[in-house]
Amino acid sequence: MTRKQTPMTLALCALGLLAASTASAFAADAPMAPPKSEINAAVGTGAQFTPPPESAIPDDEFGKMVKLGRDIMLDTPKYAKEYVGNTLSCVNCHTDAGRMAGSAPLWAAYVSYPAYRSKNKKVNTYEERLQGCFMYSQNGKAPPLGSKVLVALQSYSYWMAKGLPVDEKVAGRGYPNLPEPRQAPDYVRGQKVYEAQCAICHAAHGEGQYVNGETVFPPLWGPKSFNWGAGMGSYKNAAKFIYANMPYGMSYSLSPQEAWDVAYFMDAHERPQDPRWQGSVAATRAKFHDSKFSLYGTQVNGKLLGDIGAPKAR
């Protein structure tokens, strides 16, 4: 079976590892992504845990569900297409199939739920947390609780987390902390970083790159990217991800200031509407984006970001 892995180059979603079947077709047009052995986002996280290798997935009915969860991670539009509204896959934010410490690994998230989330102001189960990823990062709709898609992702996460303590702080969870910038994040500086480090894979206008209709390098803004409600819609979150993971295979090669600047630049572009739309940009910002790290509802280059009307029905 051919698998692709497409982690993202600027917040959201990371540069992709090309599948064997698409690598030769794409090689003439763009550089090959580095092998997984060069991913080192875990450096500096203090993580001691290593999830079991894929070769250890059991050859039984449970193992089949674990493998499905892995496949959904690697190619979400193919294996969970009814719930996806863009061209992103889970692996775009959770690199190395959700295994990599410092890249929001699923094993660390699994043992941290149920937990209260300020985003929706309630205690969320792990399945409910996964639902949010489909609604926001993948601009789709939430799979029903207990659905095969959620059970598979939960099974994969559970299998990877074997041996971890429950409800204790796990090193490597989320993204590593990032020093505050010396200067306020800046669009022009960020654009220069993007052009020098990111555009080669994600294209000049952030639209990503595709081969035979399949996403090879994911879009960072525009109609095929994550919507305004996604975690990467906070340029602080985006900067942390970028600093630890981007450019892909070159973790921590950007300075903290460059990471902040390029995250700001990425988030200063239009994307699909927040599905929690309150009828106006001002009302939606007041309720869900009242943060200095959100550019939703602010003026950038003469444009009011988020002023694109109600979200499309899913």
Coordinates of C-alpha atoms in Angstrom, one line a residue:
M1 CA 0.0 0.0 0.0
T2 CA 1.3 3.4 -0.9
R3 CA 1.3 6.0 1.9
K4 CA 2.1 9.7 1.8
Q5 CA 3.2 11.9 4.6
T6 CA 2.9 15.7 4.2
P7 CA 3.9 17.7 7.3
M8 CA 3.5 21.4 6.8
T9 CA 6.1 24.2 6.3
L10 CA 4.5 27.0 8.1
A11 CA 2.2 26.3 10.9
L12 CA -0.3 24.1 10.1
C13 CA 0.8 22.0 8.6
A14 CA 4.3 20.8 7.6
L15 CA 6.2 19.8 4.6
G16 CA 5.3 16.4 3.2
L17 CA 7.2 13.2 2.7
L18 CA 6.4 12.1 -0.8
A19 CA 4.9 8.7 -1.4
A20 CA 7.0 6.4 -3.5
S21 CA 4.4 6.5 -6.2
T22 CA 4.4 10.3 -6.5
A23 CA 8.0 11.0 -5.8
S24 CA 9.3 10.3 -9.3
A25 CA 6.5 12.3 -10.9
F26 CA 7.2 15.4 -8.7
A27 CA 11.0 15.3 -8.6
A28 CA 11.4 17.2 -11.9
D29 CA 9.3 20.1 -10.6
A30 CA 10.3 20.5 -6.9
P31 CA 12.9 19.3 -4.4
M32 CA 12.4 16.0 -2.6
A33 CA 11.4 16.3 1.0
P34 CA 13.9 14.9 3.5
P35 CA 13.6 11.4 4.9
K36 CA 11.9 10.8 8.3
S37 CA 15.3 10.1 9.8
E38 CA 16.2 13.8 9.6
I39 CA 13.1 15.0 11.5
N40 CA 14.3 16.3 14.8
A41 CA 11.5 18.4 16.3
A42 CA 11.9 16.3 19.5
V43 CA 15.2 18.0 20.2
G44 CA 14.9 20.3 23.2
T45 CA 11.6 18.9 24.4
G46 CA 13.1 16.6 27.1
A47 CA 10.9 13.8 25.8
Q48 CA 12.0 10.3 27.0
F49 CA 9.1 8.3 25.6
T50 CA 9.3 6.5 22.3
P51 CA 6.1 5.0 20.9
P52 CA 6.3 1.4 19.6
P53 CA 7.3 0.9 15.9
E54 CA 4.7 0.3 13.3
S55 CA 6.0 -3.2 12.9
A56 CA 4.7 -3.9 16.4
I57 CA 1.1 -3.3 15.4
P58 CA -0.7 -6.6 16.2
D59 CA -2.0 -8.7 13.4
D60 CA -5.6 -9.0 14.7
E61 CA -8.9 -7.1 14.6
F62 CA -7.6 -4.4 17.0
G63 CA -4.4 -4.1 14.8
K64 CA -6.6 -3.5 11.8
M65 CA -8.3 -0.5 13.6
V66 CA -4.9 0.8 14.7
K67 CA -3.6 0.6 11.1
L68 CA -6.7 2.5 9.9
G69 CA -6.0 5.2 12.4
R70 CA -2.5 5.5 11.1
D71 CA -3.8 5.7 7.5
I72 CA -6.3 8.4 8.4
M73 CA -3.4 10.3 9.9
L74 CA -1.3 10.1 6.8
D75 CA -4.0 10.7 4.2
T76 CA -7.1 12.1 5.8
P77 CA -8.9 13.2 2.6
K78 CA -8.7 9.6 1.3
Y79 CA -9.6 7.7 4.5
A80 CA -12.0 10.1 6.1
K81 CA -13.2 12.1 3.1
E82 CA -16.8 12.5 4.2
Y83 CA -15.5 14.7 7.1
V84 CA -12.8 16.7 5.4
G85 CA -13.4 20.1 3.7
N86 CA -9.9 20.9 2.5
T87 CA -6.7 19.2 1.3
L88 CA -4.9 18.8 4.6
S89 CA -4.1 15.6 6.5
C90 CA -3.6 15.1 10.2
V91 CA 0.1 14.6 9.6
N92 CA 0.5 18.2 8.5
C93 CA 0.4 19.3 12.1
H94 CA 1.3 16.0 13.8
T95 CA 4.5 14.9 12.0
D96 CA 5.8 11.4 11.5
A97 CA 2.3 10.0 11.6
G98 CA 1.6 11.6 15.0
R99 CA 4.7 10.1 16.6
M100 CA 7.1 13.0 16.8
A101 CA 7.7 14.7 20.2
G102 CA 7.5 18.4 19.8
S103 CA 5.0 18.1 17.0
A104 CA 1.8 17.6 19.0
P105 CA 2.2 13.8 19.2
L106 CA -1.0 11.8 19.6
W107 CA 0.5 9.6 22.3
A108 CA 0.9 12.6 24.6
A109 CA -2.5 14.0 23.8
Y110 CA -4.2 10.6 24.5
V111 CA -3.1 10.4 28.1
S112 CA -4.1 14.0 28.7
Y113 CA -7.8 13.7 28.2
P114 CA -10.5 14.1 29.4
A115 CA -9.6 17.8 30.1
Y116 CA -11.2 21.2 30.3
R117 CA -10.7 23.3 27.2
S118 CA -11.2 27.1 27.3
K119 CA -11.9 27.0 23.5
N120 CA -15.4 25.5 24.1
K121 CA -15.5 26.0 27.9
K122 CA -16.2 22.4 28.9
V123 CA -14.5 19.2 29.7
N124 CA -13.7 17.4 26.5
T125 CA -13.1 13.7 25.9
Y126 CA -10.4 12.6 23.6
E127 CA -12.9 11.9 20.9
E128 CA -14.4 15.3 21.2
R129 CA -10.9 16.8 20.9
L130 CA -10.5 14.9 17.6
Q131 CA -13.8 16.2 16.4
G132 CA -12.5 19.7 16.7
C133 CA -9.6 18.9 14.4
F134 CA -12.0 17.9 11.6
M135 CA -14.2 21.0 12.2
Y136 CA -11.4 23.6 12.2
S137 CA -8.0 22.4 11.0
Q138 CA -9.6 20.3 8.2
N139 CA -12.5 22.7 7.6
G140 CA -15.0 19.9 7.6
K141 CA -17.5 18.4 9.9
A142 CA -17.2 16.4 13.1
P143 CA -17.4 12.6 12.8
P144 CA -20.1 11.3 15.1
L145 CA -18.9 10.0 18.5
G146 CA -18.3 6.3 18.2
S147 CA -17.8 6.5 14.4
K148 CA -15.3 4.3 12.8
V149 CA -13.0 7.2 12.0
L150 CA -12.8 8.4 15.6
V151 CA -12.5 4.9 17.0
A152 CA -9.6 4.2 14.6
L153 CA -7.8 7.5 15.5
Q154 CA -8.4 6.8 19.2
S155 CA -7.1 3.2 18.8
Y156 CA -4.0 4.4 17.1
S157 CA -3.3 7.0 19.8
Y158 CA -4.0 4.4 22.6
W159 CA -1.7 1.9 21.0
M160 CA 1.2 4.5 20.7
A161 CA 0.7 5.6 24.3
K162 CA 1.3 2.2 25.8
G163 CA 3.3 2.6 29.1
L164 CA 2.6 6.3 29.6
P165 CA 1.1 7.5 32.9
V166 CA -2.4 8.9 32.7
D167 CA -3.1 12.6 33.5
E168 CA 0.5 13.5 34.2
K169 CA 2.6 16.1 32.4
V170 CA 4.3 14.4 29.5
A171 CA 7.5 15.8 28.0
G172 CA 7.1 16.3 24.3
R173 CA 3.4 17.1 24.3
G174 CA 2.2 19.9 22.0
Y175 CA 4.9 22.2 20.6
P176 CA 8.0 23.4 22.5
N177 CA 7.9 26.8 24.1
L178 CA 9.2 29.7 22.0
P179 CA 11.0 32.8 23.4
E180 CA 9.1 36.0 23.0
P181 CA 10.2 38.0 20.0
R182 CA 12.5 41.0 20.5
Q183 CA 10.4 43.0 18.0
A184 CA 6.7 42.8 17.4
P185 CA 5.9 40.2 14.6
D186 CA 6.0 41.9 11.2
Y187 CA 4.4 41.2 7.9
V188 CA 7.3 42.4 5.7
R189 CA 10.0 40.6 7.6
G190 CA 7.8 37.5 7.6
Q191 CA 7.2 37.7 3.9
K192 CA 11.0 37.7 3.3
V193 CA 11.4 34.6 5.5
Y194 CA 8.5 32.9 3.6
E195 CA 10.0 33.7 0.2
A196 CA 13.4 32.4 1.3
Q197 CA 12.5 29.3 3.2
C198 CA 8.9 28.3 2.5
A199 CA 7.7 29.2 -1.0
I200 CA 9.8 26.6 -2.7
C201 CA 7.4 23.9 -1.3
H202 CA 4.2 25.8 -0.4
A203 CA 4.3 28.0 -3.5
A204 CA 4.5 31.8 -3.9
H205 CA 0.9 32.4 -2.8
G206 CA 0.6 29.7 -0.1
E207 CA -1.5 27.4 -2.2
G208 CA 0.6 24.3 -1.8
Q209 CA 1.6 21.9 -4.5
Y210 CA -0.2 18.9 -6.0
V211 CA 0.4 15.9 -8.2
N212 CA -2.4 14.1 -10.0
G213 CA -4.9 15.8 -7.7
E214 CA -3.1 14.7 -4.5
T215 CA -1.6 17.1 -2.1
V216 CA 2.2 16.9 -1.9
F217 CA 2.9 20.1 -0.1
P218 CA -0.1 21.5 1.8
P219 CA -1.6 25.0 1.4
L220 CA -1.0 27.5 4.2
W221 CA -3.9 29.9 3.4
G222 CA -6.7 30.2 0.9
P223 CA -9.8 28.1 0.4
K224 CA -8.0 24.7 0.7
S225 CA -6.3 25.5 4.0
F226 CA -7.4 25.4 7.7
N227 CA -10.2 27.8 8.7
W228 CA -10.1 30.7 11.1
G229 CA -11.2 28.6 14.0
A230 CA -8.1 26.3 13.9
G231 CA -5.4 26.4 16.5
M232 CA -3.0 27.5 13.8
G233 CA -5.2 30.6 13.4
S234 CA -3.3 31.9 16.5
Y235 CA 0.1 33.1 15.2
K236 CA 1.6 32.2 18.6
N237 CA 0.7 28.5 18.1
A238 CA 1.9 28.7 14.5
A239 CA 5.2 30.3 15.5
K240 CA 5.8 27.5 18.1
F241 CA 5.1 24.8 15.4
I242 CA 7.3 26.5 12.8
Y243 CA 10.2 27.0 15.2
A244 CA 10.3 23.3 16.2
N245 CA 9.3 21.8 12.8
M246 CA 10.1 24.0 9.9
P247 CA 11.6 24.0 7.3
Y248 CA 10.9 20.3 7.3
G249 CA 13.9 18.3 8.4
M250 CA 15.6 21.5 9.6
S251 CA 14.0 22.0 13.0
Y252 CA 15.2 25.1 15.0
S253 CA 17.0 26.5 12.0
L254 CA 15.0 29.7 12.1
S255 CA 15.5 32.2 14.8
P256 CA 12.7 32.8 17.2
Q257 CA 12.1 36.2 15.6
E258 CA 11.9 34.6 12.2
A259 CA 9.4 32.1 13.4
W260 CA 7.2 34.8 14.9
D261 CA 7.4 36.9 11.8
V262 CA 6.7 34.2 9.3
A263 CA 3.8 32.9 11.4
Y264 CA 2.3 36.4 11.4
F265 CA 2.7 36.6 7.7
M266 CA 1.0 33.3 7.2
D267 CA -1.9 34.2 9.4
A268 CA -2.3 37.6 7.8
H269 CA -3.9 36.0 4.8
E270 CA -7.6 35.0 4.2
R271 CA -8.9 31.5 4.8
P272 CA -12.2 29.8 5.2
Q273 CA -14.7 31.3 7.7
D274 CA -14.8 30.2 11.4
P275 CA -17.7 27.7 11.6
R276 CA -18.7 29.4 14.9
W277 CA -19.6 32.5 12.8
Q278 CA -21.8 34.9 14.8
G279 CA -23.3 36.8 11.9
S280 CA -20.6 39.5 11.7
V281 CA -16.8 39.7 11.8
A282 CA -16.9 42.0 14.8
A283 CA -19.2 39.7 16.8
T284 CA -17.2 36.6 15.9
R285 CA -13.9 38.2 16.9
A286 CA -15.4 39.5 20.2
K287 CA -16.6 36.0 21.2
F288 CA -13.8 33.7 19.8
H289 CA -10.8 35.8 18.7
D290 CA -10.3 38.4 21.4
S291 CA -6.6 37.8 21.5
K292 CA -3.5 39.8 20.3
F293 CA -2.4 36.6 18.6
S294 CA -5.4 36.4 16.3
L295 CA -5.6 38.5 13.2
Y296 CA -9.2 37.6 12.5
G297 CA -11.2 40.8 12.3
T298 CA -8.2 43.1 11.9
Q299 CA -7.1 45.2 9.0
V300 CA -4.0 43.9 7.1
N301 CA -2.9 45.7 4.0
G302 CA -6.3 47.4 3.7
K303 CA -8.3 44.2 4.0
L304 CA -10.5 43.2 6.9
L305 CA -9.6 39.6 7.6
G306 CA -12.5 37.2 8.0
D307 CA -14.9 39.5 6.1
I308 CA -16.0 36.8 3.7
G309 CA -19.5 36.0 4.9
A310 CA -21.0 33.0 6.5
P311 CA -19.2 29.6 6.4
K312 CA -20.1 27.2 3.7
A313 CA -22.4 24.4 4.7
R314 CA -20.7 21.0 5.2

